[in-house]
Each structure stands twice: as C-alpha cells, then as structure tokens.
Amino acid sequence: MTRSKVFVTRTIPAAGLDLIRAACDVDLWPDELPPPRAALIERVRGVDGLLCLLTDPVDAAVMDAAGPGLRVISNHAVGFDNIDVAAATARGIPVGNTPGILTDATADFAFALLMAAARRVAEGDRFVRAGRWRTWGPELLLGPDVHGATLGLIGFGRIGQAVARRAAGFEMRILYFDPTAPAADPALRAEAVNLETLLREADFVSLHVPLTPQTRGLLNRETLALMKPGAILINTARGPVVDPAALAEALREGRLFAAALDVTDPEPIPPDSPLLTLDNCLIVPHIASASIATRRKMSLMAAQNLIAGLQGEPLPHCVNPEAYR
Ligand code: DGY
C-alpha cells in the first residue's frame, strides 16, 4: 500500500513527528526559520497532507500548488488566521487546529505578563544588570497593585475564562467584553460590559480574541484613548489586534502605565519599532503556549488531525466541518 506524502513545515516536538513518520512519508523543512513562500509552493507539490505553523501563510495558491490530492491541512496552533479557510472549504479540504490543550499554559503566561508589567520585573532585571542597583530605594521601580484591581478581558472564550479564574485568586474585579461568548460561569463572578465601559474602568486589559476582520485594529488610537489613565495592556492573542504606532504613542506619553506583548504586528517585531525603545513595553517572542507539556500535546493533536484527514476520517479538531458537505 502506498504511504501518504506530507510536508511538515518545521520540526515539531518528537511525540507528534514520530506519529506522522510512522504513518506517512514525511518531507520535513529542517530550518529554524519558516520556508519562504517560493519554497512552500515548491515543497507542497503533489502532497496528500500539509502540517503547517502559524508562521506559514497557506492561501489558495499554496493549495492549488499542492494539487487535487491535498486532503488535509493541519495547523500546529489553535489560531488559524494564517490559513485561507474559505479557500480550503471551497476545495473540500478540512483544516485542523489544536484547541483546548494550550488554554492553561496561555492563561498562566498572560497572568505572568500582567504581573511582570505591573511590578516592572523586566525593567528591574535590566536595572540590576546595568549596574544601577546602589541601594534599596523607597521610590524605586514602583508600580500599581495587581490584587484588588479591575481586570478587563476582551474575549471570554476558553483562555479569557482561564485568566479570570487566575484573577479571582488575586481578588480582582473581572469585567469582560465578548458579544459571542456563551453565558459566563457564575462562579467566575465576571460582569459582561460593553467595550467602552471595559476600557474606561479596567486597570488591566487583556486580549483573548482571534484575529478576524472584526478584531483587526480593535485597539487603535480611539479605543486606546478610552483606556483608564495608567492602565496596562496585555496581548497574548494576535499582534494585529493592536495598532503598534498608536500603542507606542500612548506608552510614550504615559497615558498607559505599561504594555506587555507576547505577539506583535508584524512578527518578529522590526528592530526599528518604536515599541523597542520604551522601557514600559515588555515584549517576548510569542511564547505564551511554550510549556514543554503543552507543545508536546499540540504536536500530538496536530499529528492526529493530519493522519485522520489522510485516512478520510473526520478530523478530531476541525475548523471547517462544512468542507465535508
Ligand atoms: C496558537 O496556537 O494560536 C498560539 O498563538 C501559539 O501557540
């Protein structure tokens, strides 16, 4: 029996890669950086399946280069804004993602960023390493309290709610804005409000929405201006949800106390980005889900989606079930 041919666009944790290798003939892109577009187009020709990352734009041209044999696209991420899902659906190709398993790791990290931005952890570390720590100072590196503050969650799906559970331990008042969220668990004691109320009242605003045409640029010059003076913005969702120029302006002018970004627009952040010049902007390289166990589970789930698609079975986690109709 001939084995399916798949292209895997980067080395993923062994748990998932071994599963794929046991079932398929694998062409693996070995570099640390993603395949450039021309290479992606070249390497997908004639494959039955594609396992890609959030760094790989997979559009109609990529699908057409693969040809009519392409039976499944499996994204090694919960977000799938890198894939033209409508184009996949039109071609009857199911697209898989990795929901659920990275919820807690991402919520842990959003809270780590929130704490670090408020209590100036990265700045403190830079201060010490620069040899500037001369004495204990009554007004050295002061920041706002986290406990008892108001947290505004934009997006109240799995990850937003997991952040709310952590915030409850810090006795925070929790507001959320999410027109699509089902009724919240009353145990969370979270209050649904409109976007303007959330921005005006929250001391911390944390983003947990997917990137869609509706959320692109949601935090822009106008909406950032509604934020409470001295508030802190945390983004572990997708970079383009925030306008970087408007954010830099709000941080430079001291209207916001700080921002903590796991994601930027674009990624990686350009070396000349004004955000990199600001001490009150903490930036890390899209690592919110990067716990060892979580990345292992993501690789397994992505592999299971890929193999199910190749075998003509429904994907365990499919973002476009309408592709089967
Ligand atoms: C995702 O999965 O969408 C995250 O951004 C990376 O883990």
Coordinates of C-alpha atoms in Angstrom, one line a residue, residues 37-324:
R37 CA 6.8 31.3 0.1
A38 CA 8.5 30.0 -3.1
A39 CA 9.9 27.0 -1.1
L40 CA 6.5 26.3 0.4
I41 CA 4.9 26.4 -3.0
E42 CA 7.6 24.1 -4.4
R43 CA 7.5 21.6 -1.5
V44 CA 3.7 21.1 -1.3
R45 CA 3.5 20.0 -5.0
G46 CA 1.8 16.6 -5.0
V47 CA 1.4 16.2 -1.2
D48 CA -1.6 14.5 0.3
G49 CA -1.3 16.4 3.6
L50 CA 0.2 19.6 4.9
L51 CA 1.2 20.2 8.6
C52 CA 1.9 23.9 8.9
L53 CA 2.6 26.5 11.6
L54 CA 1.1 29.9 12.3
T55 CA 4.1 31.4 10.5
D56 CA 3.1 29.8 7.2
P57 CA 0.5 31.7 5.1
V58 CA -1.5 29.0 3.4
D59 CA -3.7 30.5 0.8
A60 CA -5.4 29.3 -2.4
A61 CA -2.2 29.5 -4.4
V62 CA -0.5 27.1 -1.9
M63 CA -3.5 24.7 -2.0
D64 CA -3.5 24.8 -5.9
A65 CA 0.2 24.2 -6.0
A66 CA -0.4 21.1 -3.9
G67 CA -3.0 19.9 -6.4
P68 CA -6.2 17.9 -6.1
G69 CA -4.6 15.2 -4.0
L70 CA -4.3 17.6 -0.9
R71 CA -6.7 16.0 1.6
V72 CA -5.9 17.8 4.8
I73 CA -4.2 20.9 6.3
S74 CA -3.3 20.6 9.9
N75 CA -2.2 23.8 11.7
H76 CA 0.1 23.3 14.7
A77 CA -1.8 26.1 16.6
V78 CA -5.2 26.9 17.9
G79 CA -5.3 30.2 15.9
F80 CA -5.7 29.7 12.2
D81 CA -5.7 33.2 10.7
N82 CA -2.6 32.1 8.6
I83 CA -4.9 29.9 6.6
D84 CA -7.5 30.9 4.0
V85 CA -10.2 28.6 5.4
A86 CA -12.8 29.7 2.8
A87 CA -10.4 28.6 0.1
A88 CA -9.8 25.3 1.8
T89 CA -13.6 24.7 2.3
A90 CA -14.2 25.6 -1.4
R91 CA -11.7 22.8 -2.3
G92 CA -13.3 20.3 0.2
I93 CA -10.1 20.3 2.4
P94 CA -10.6 20.1 6.1
V95 CA -8.4 22.3 8.3
G96 CA -7.4 21.1 11.8
N97 CA -6.2 23.1 14.8
T98 CA -5.2 22.5 18.4
P99 CA -7.9 23.9 20.7
G100 CA -8.2 23.4 24.5
I101 CA -4.8 22.0 25.3
L102 CA -3.0 25.3 25.4
T103 CA -5.6 27.2 27.4
D104 CA -3.9 26.9 30.8
A105 CA -0.4 27.5 29.6
T106 CA -1.5 30.6 27.7
A107 CA -3.6 31.9 30.7
D108 CA -0.6 31.3 33.0
F109 CA 1.5 33.3 30.7
A110 CA -1.0 36.1 30.3
F111 CA -1.0 36.4 34.1
A112 CA 2.8 36.3 34.2
L113 CA 2.9 39.2 31.7
L114 CA 0.3 41.1 33.7
M115 CA 2.3 40.7 36.9
A116 CA 5.6 41.5 35.2
A117 CA 4.3 44.6 33.6
A118 CA 2.7 46.0 36.7
R119 CA 5.7 45.2 39.0
R120 CA 8.3 46.0 36.4
V121 CA 10.1 42.7 36.5
A122 CA 11.9 43.1 33.2
E123 CA 12.9 46.7 33.9
G124 CA 14.2 45.6 37.3
D125 CA 16.3 42.9 35.8
R126 CA 17.8 45.4 33.2
F127 CA 18.4 47.9 36.1
V128 CA 20.4 45.3 38.1
R129 CA 22.4 44.0 35.1
A130 CA 23.3 47.6 34.1
G131 CA 25.0 48.0 37.5
R132 CA 22.5 50.6 38.6
W133 CA 21.4 48.9 41.9
R134 CA 23.1 51.1 44.5
T135 CA 20.7 50.8 47.4
W136 CA 17.1 49.9 48.5
G137 CA 15.0 52.9 47.3
P138 CA 11.7 54.0 48.8
E139 CA 10.5 55.0 45.3
L140 CA 12.5 52.7 43.2
L141 CA 10.6 51.0 40.3
L142 CA 7.1 51.5 41.8
G143 CA 4.1 50.0 40.0
P144 CA 0.4 49.6 40.6
D145 CA -1.1 46.8 42.7
V146 CA -2.5 43.7 41.0
H147 CA -4.6 42.4 43.9
G148 CA -7.9 44.1 44.1
A149 CA -7.6 45.8 40.7
T150 CA -10.1 45.6 37.9
L151 CA -9.3 43.3 35.0
G152 CA -11.0 43.8 31.7
L153 CA -10.9 40.7 29.4
I154 CA -11.6 41.3 25.7
G155 CA -12.6 37.8 24.6
F156 CA -14.2 35.5 27.1
G157 CA -13.7 32.1 25.5
R158 CA -11.6 29.3 26.9
I159 CA -8.5 31.4 27.5
G160 CA -10.2 34.5 28.7
Q161 CA -12.1 32.5 31.3
A162 CA -9.0 30.7 32.4
V163 CA -7.4 34.1 33.0
A164 CA -10.5 35.1 35.0
R165 CA -10.0 32.0 37.2
R166 CA -6.4 33.1 38.0
A167 CA -7.5 36.7 38.6
A168 CA -10.1 35.5 41.2
G169 CA -7.2 34.4 43.4
F170 CA -5.9 38.0 43.3
E171 CA -9.3 39.3 44.4
M172 CA -9.7 41.2 41.1
R173 CA -12.9 42.6 39.9
I174 CA -13.5 41.0 36.5
L175 CA -15.2 42.6 33.5
Y176 CA -15.4 41.1 30.1
F177 CA -16.5 42.1 26.6
D178 CA -17.4 39.3 24.2
P179 CA -20.5 39.6 22.2
T180 CA -20.2 35.9 21.1
A181 CA -19.4 34.3 24.5
P182 CA -22.0 31.9 26.0
A183 CA -23.3 32.9 29.4
A184 CA -20.3 33.0 31.8
D185 CA -19.9 30.5 34.7
P186 CA -21.4 32.5 37.7
A187 CA -18.6 31.1 39.9
L188 CA -16.2 33.4 38.0
R189 CA -18.2 36.5 39.2
A190 CA -17.4 38.2 35.9
E191 CA -19.5 41.0 34.6
A192 CA -20.3 41.4 30.9
V193 CA -20.0 45.0 29.8
N194 CA -19.6 46.9 26.5
L195 CA -16.2 47.7 25.1
E196 CA -16.2 51.3 26.2
T197 CA -17.1 50.6 29.8
L198 CA -14.4 47.9 29.9
L199 CA -11.8 50.3 28.6
R200 CA -12.8 53.1 30.9
E201 CA -12.9 51.0 34.1
A202 CA -10.2 48.4 33.8
D203 CA -6.8 48.8 35.4
F204 CA -5.6 45.9 33.2
V205 CA -6.9 45.0 29.8
S206 CA -6.0 41.6 28.5
L207 CA -6.8 40.4 24.9
H208 CA -8.1 36.9 24.2
V209 CA -9.8 37.2 20.8
P210 CA -8.9 35.5 17.5
L211 CA -7.7 37.7 14.6
T212 CA -10.6 38.3 12.3
P213 CA -11.7 41.3 10.2
Q214 CA -13.7 42.5 13.2
T215 CA -10.8 42.3 15.7
R216 CA -8.0 43.6 13.5
G217 CA -7.0 47.0 14.9
L218 CA -9.6 46.8 17.7
L219 CA -7.2 48.6 20.0
N220 CA -6.4 51.7 17.9
R221 CA -5.8 55.4 18.6
E222 CA -9.5 56.0 19.5
T223 CA -10.0 52.9 21.7
L224 CA -6.6 53.2 23.4
A225 CA -7.7 56.8 24.3
L226 CA -10.7 55.4 26.1
M227 CA -8.5 53.3 28.4
K228 CA -8.2 54.4 32.1
P229 CA -5.1 56.6 32.6
G230 CA -2.3 54.5 33.9
A231 CA -3.8 51.2 32.8
I232 CA -1.8 48.3 31.5
L233 CA -2.5 46.4 28.2
I234 CA -1.6 42.7 27.8
N235 CA -1.7 41.0 24.4
T236 CA -1.3 37.2 24.1
A237 CA -3.8 37.0 21.2
R238 CA -2.6 38.2 17.9
G239 CA -0.4 41.2 17.1
P240 CA -2.7 43.0 14.6
V241 CA -5.4 43.3 17.2
V242 CA -3.4 46.3 18.4
D243 CA -2.2 49.3 16.3
P244 CA 1.5 49.4 17.2
A245 CA 2.0 53.1 16.4
A246 CA -1.0 54.1 18.5
L247 CA 0.2 51.9 21.3
A248 CA 3.7 53.4 21.2
E249 CA 2.2 56.9 21.4
A250 CA 0.1 56.0 24.4
L251 CA 3.0 54.5 26.2
R252 CA 5.4 57.3 25.3
E253 CA 3.0 59.9 26.5
G254 CA 2.5 58.0 29.8
R255 CA -1.3 57.6 29.2
L256 CA -0.8 53.9 29.7
F257 CA 1.4 52.7 32.5
A258 CA 2.8 49.8 30.5
A259 CA 2.1 47.1 27.9
A260 CA 3.1 43.5 27.8
L261 CA 3.1 41.9 24.4
D262 CA 3.6 38.2 23.6
V263 CA 2.5 39.0 20.0
T264 CA 3.4 41.9 17.7
D265 CA 2.5 43.2 14.2
P266 CA 4.4 42.1 12.3
E267 CA 6.3 39.2 13.9
P268 CA 9.1 39.3 14.5
I269 CA 8.9 42.9 15.7
P270 CA 11.1 45.1 13.3
P271 CA 14.3 46.2 15.0
D272 CA 13.3 49.9 14.4
S273 CA 9.9 49.6 16.1
P274 CA 9.4 52.5 18.5
L275 CA 8.0 50.0 21.0
L276 CA 11.5 48.6 21.4
T277 CA 12.7 52.0 22.7
L278 CA 10.2 52.1 25.5
D279 CA 11.1 50.8 28.9
N280 CA 7.4 50.4 29.8
C281 CA 6.8 48.0 27.0
L282 CA 7.6 44.3 27.8
I283 CA 8.0 42.2 24.6
V284 CA 8.5 38.4 24.4
P285 CA 8.6 36.3 21.2
H286 CA 5.2 34.6 21.0
I287 CA 5.8 32.1 23.7
A288 CA 2.6 32.0 25.7
S289 CA 1.9 28.4 24.9
A290 CA 5.5 27.4 25.2
S291 CA 5.4 24.9 28.1
I292 CA 7.1 21.6 27.4
A293 CA 4.0 19.6 28.1
T294 CA 1.7 21.9 26.1
R295 CA 3.9 21.9 23.0
R296 CA 4.1 18.1 23.1
K297 CA 0.3 17.9 23.3
M298 CA 0.0 20.4 20.4
S299 CA 2.3 18.3 18.2
L300 CA 0.2 15.2 19.0
M301 CA -3.1 16.8 18.3
A302 CA -1.8 18.3 15.0
A303 CA -0.4 14.9 14.0
Q304 CA -3.8 13.2 14.9
N305 CA -5.7 15.7 12.8
L306 CA -3.3 15.2 9.9
I307 CA -3.5 11.4 10.0
A308 CA -7.3 11.4 10.4
G309 CA -7.6 13.6 7.3
L310 CA -5.3 11.3 5.3
Q311 CA -7.3 8.3 6.3
G312 CA -10.5 10.0 5.1
E313 CA -11.8 10.2 8.7
P314 CA -13.3 13.4 10.3
L315 CA -10.5 15.5 12.0
P316 CA -10.8 15.3 15.8
H317 CA -10.5 19.1 15.7
C318 CA -11.7 20.7 12.5
V319 CA -12.3 24.4 12.0
N320 CA -14.4 24.0 8.8
P321 CA -16.6 20.9 9.1
E322 CA -18.6 22.4 6.2
A323 CA -15.7 21.2 4.0
Y324 CA -17.2 17.7 4.2

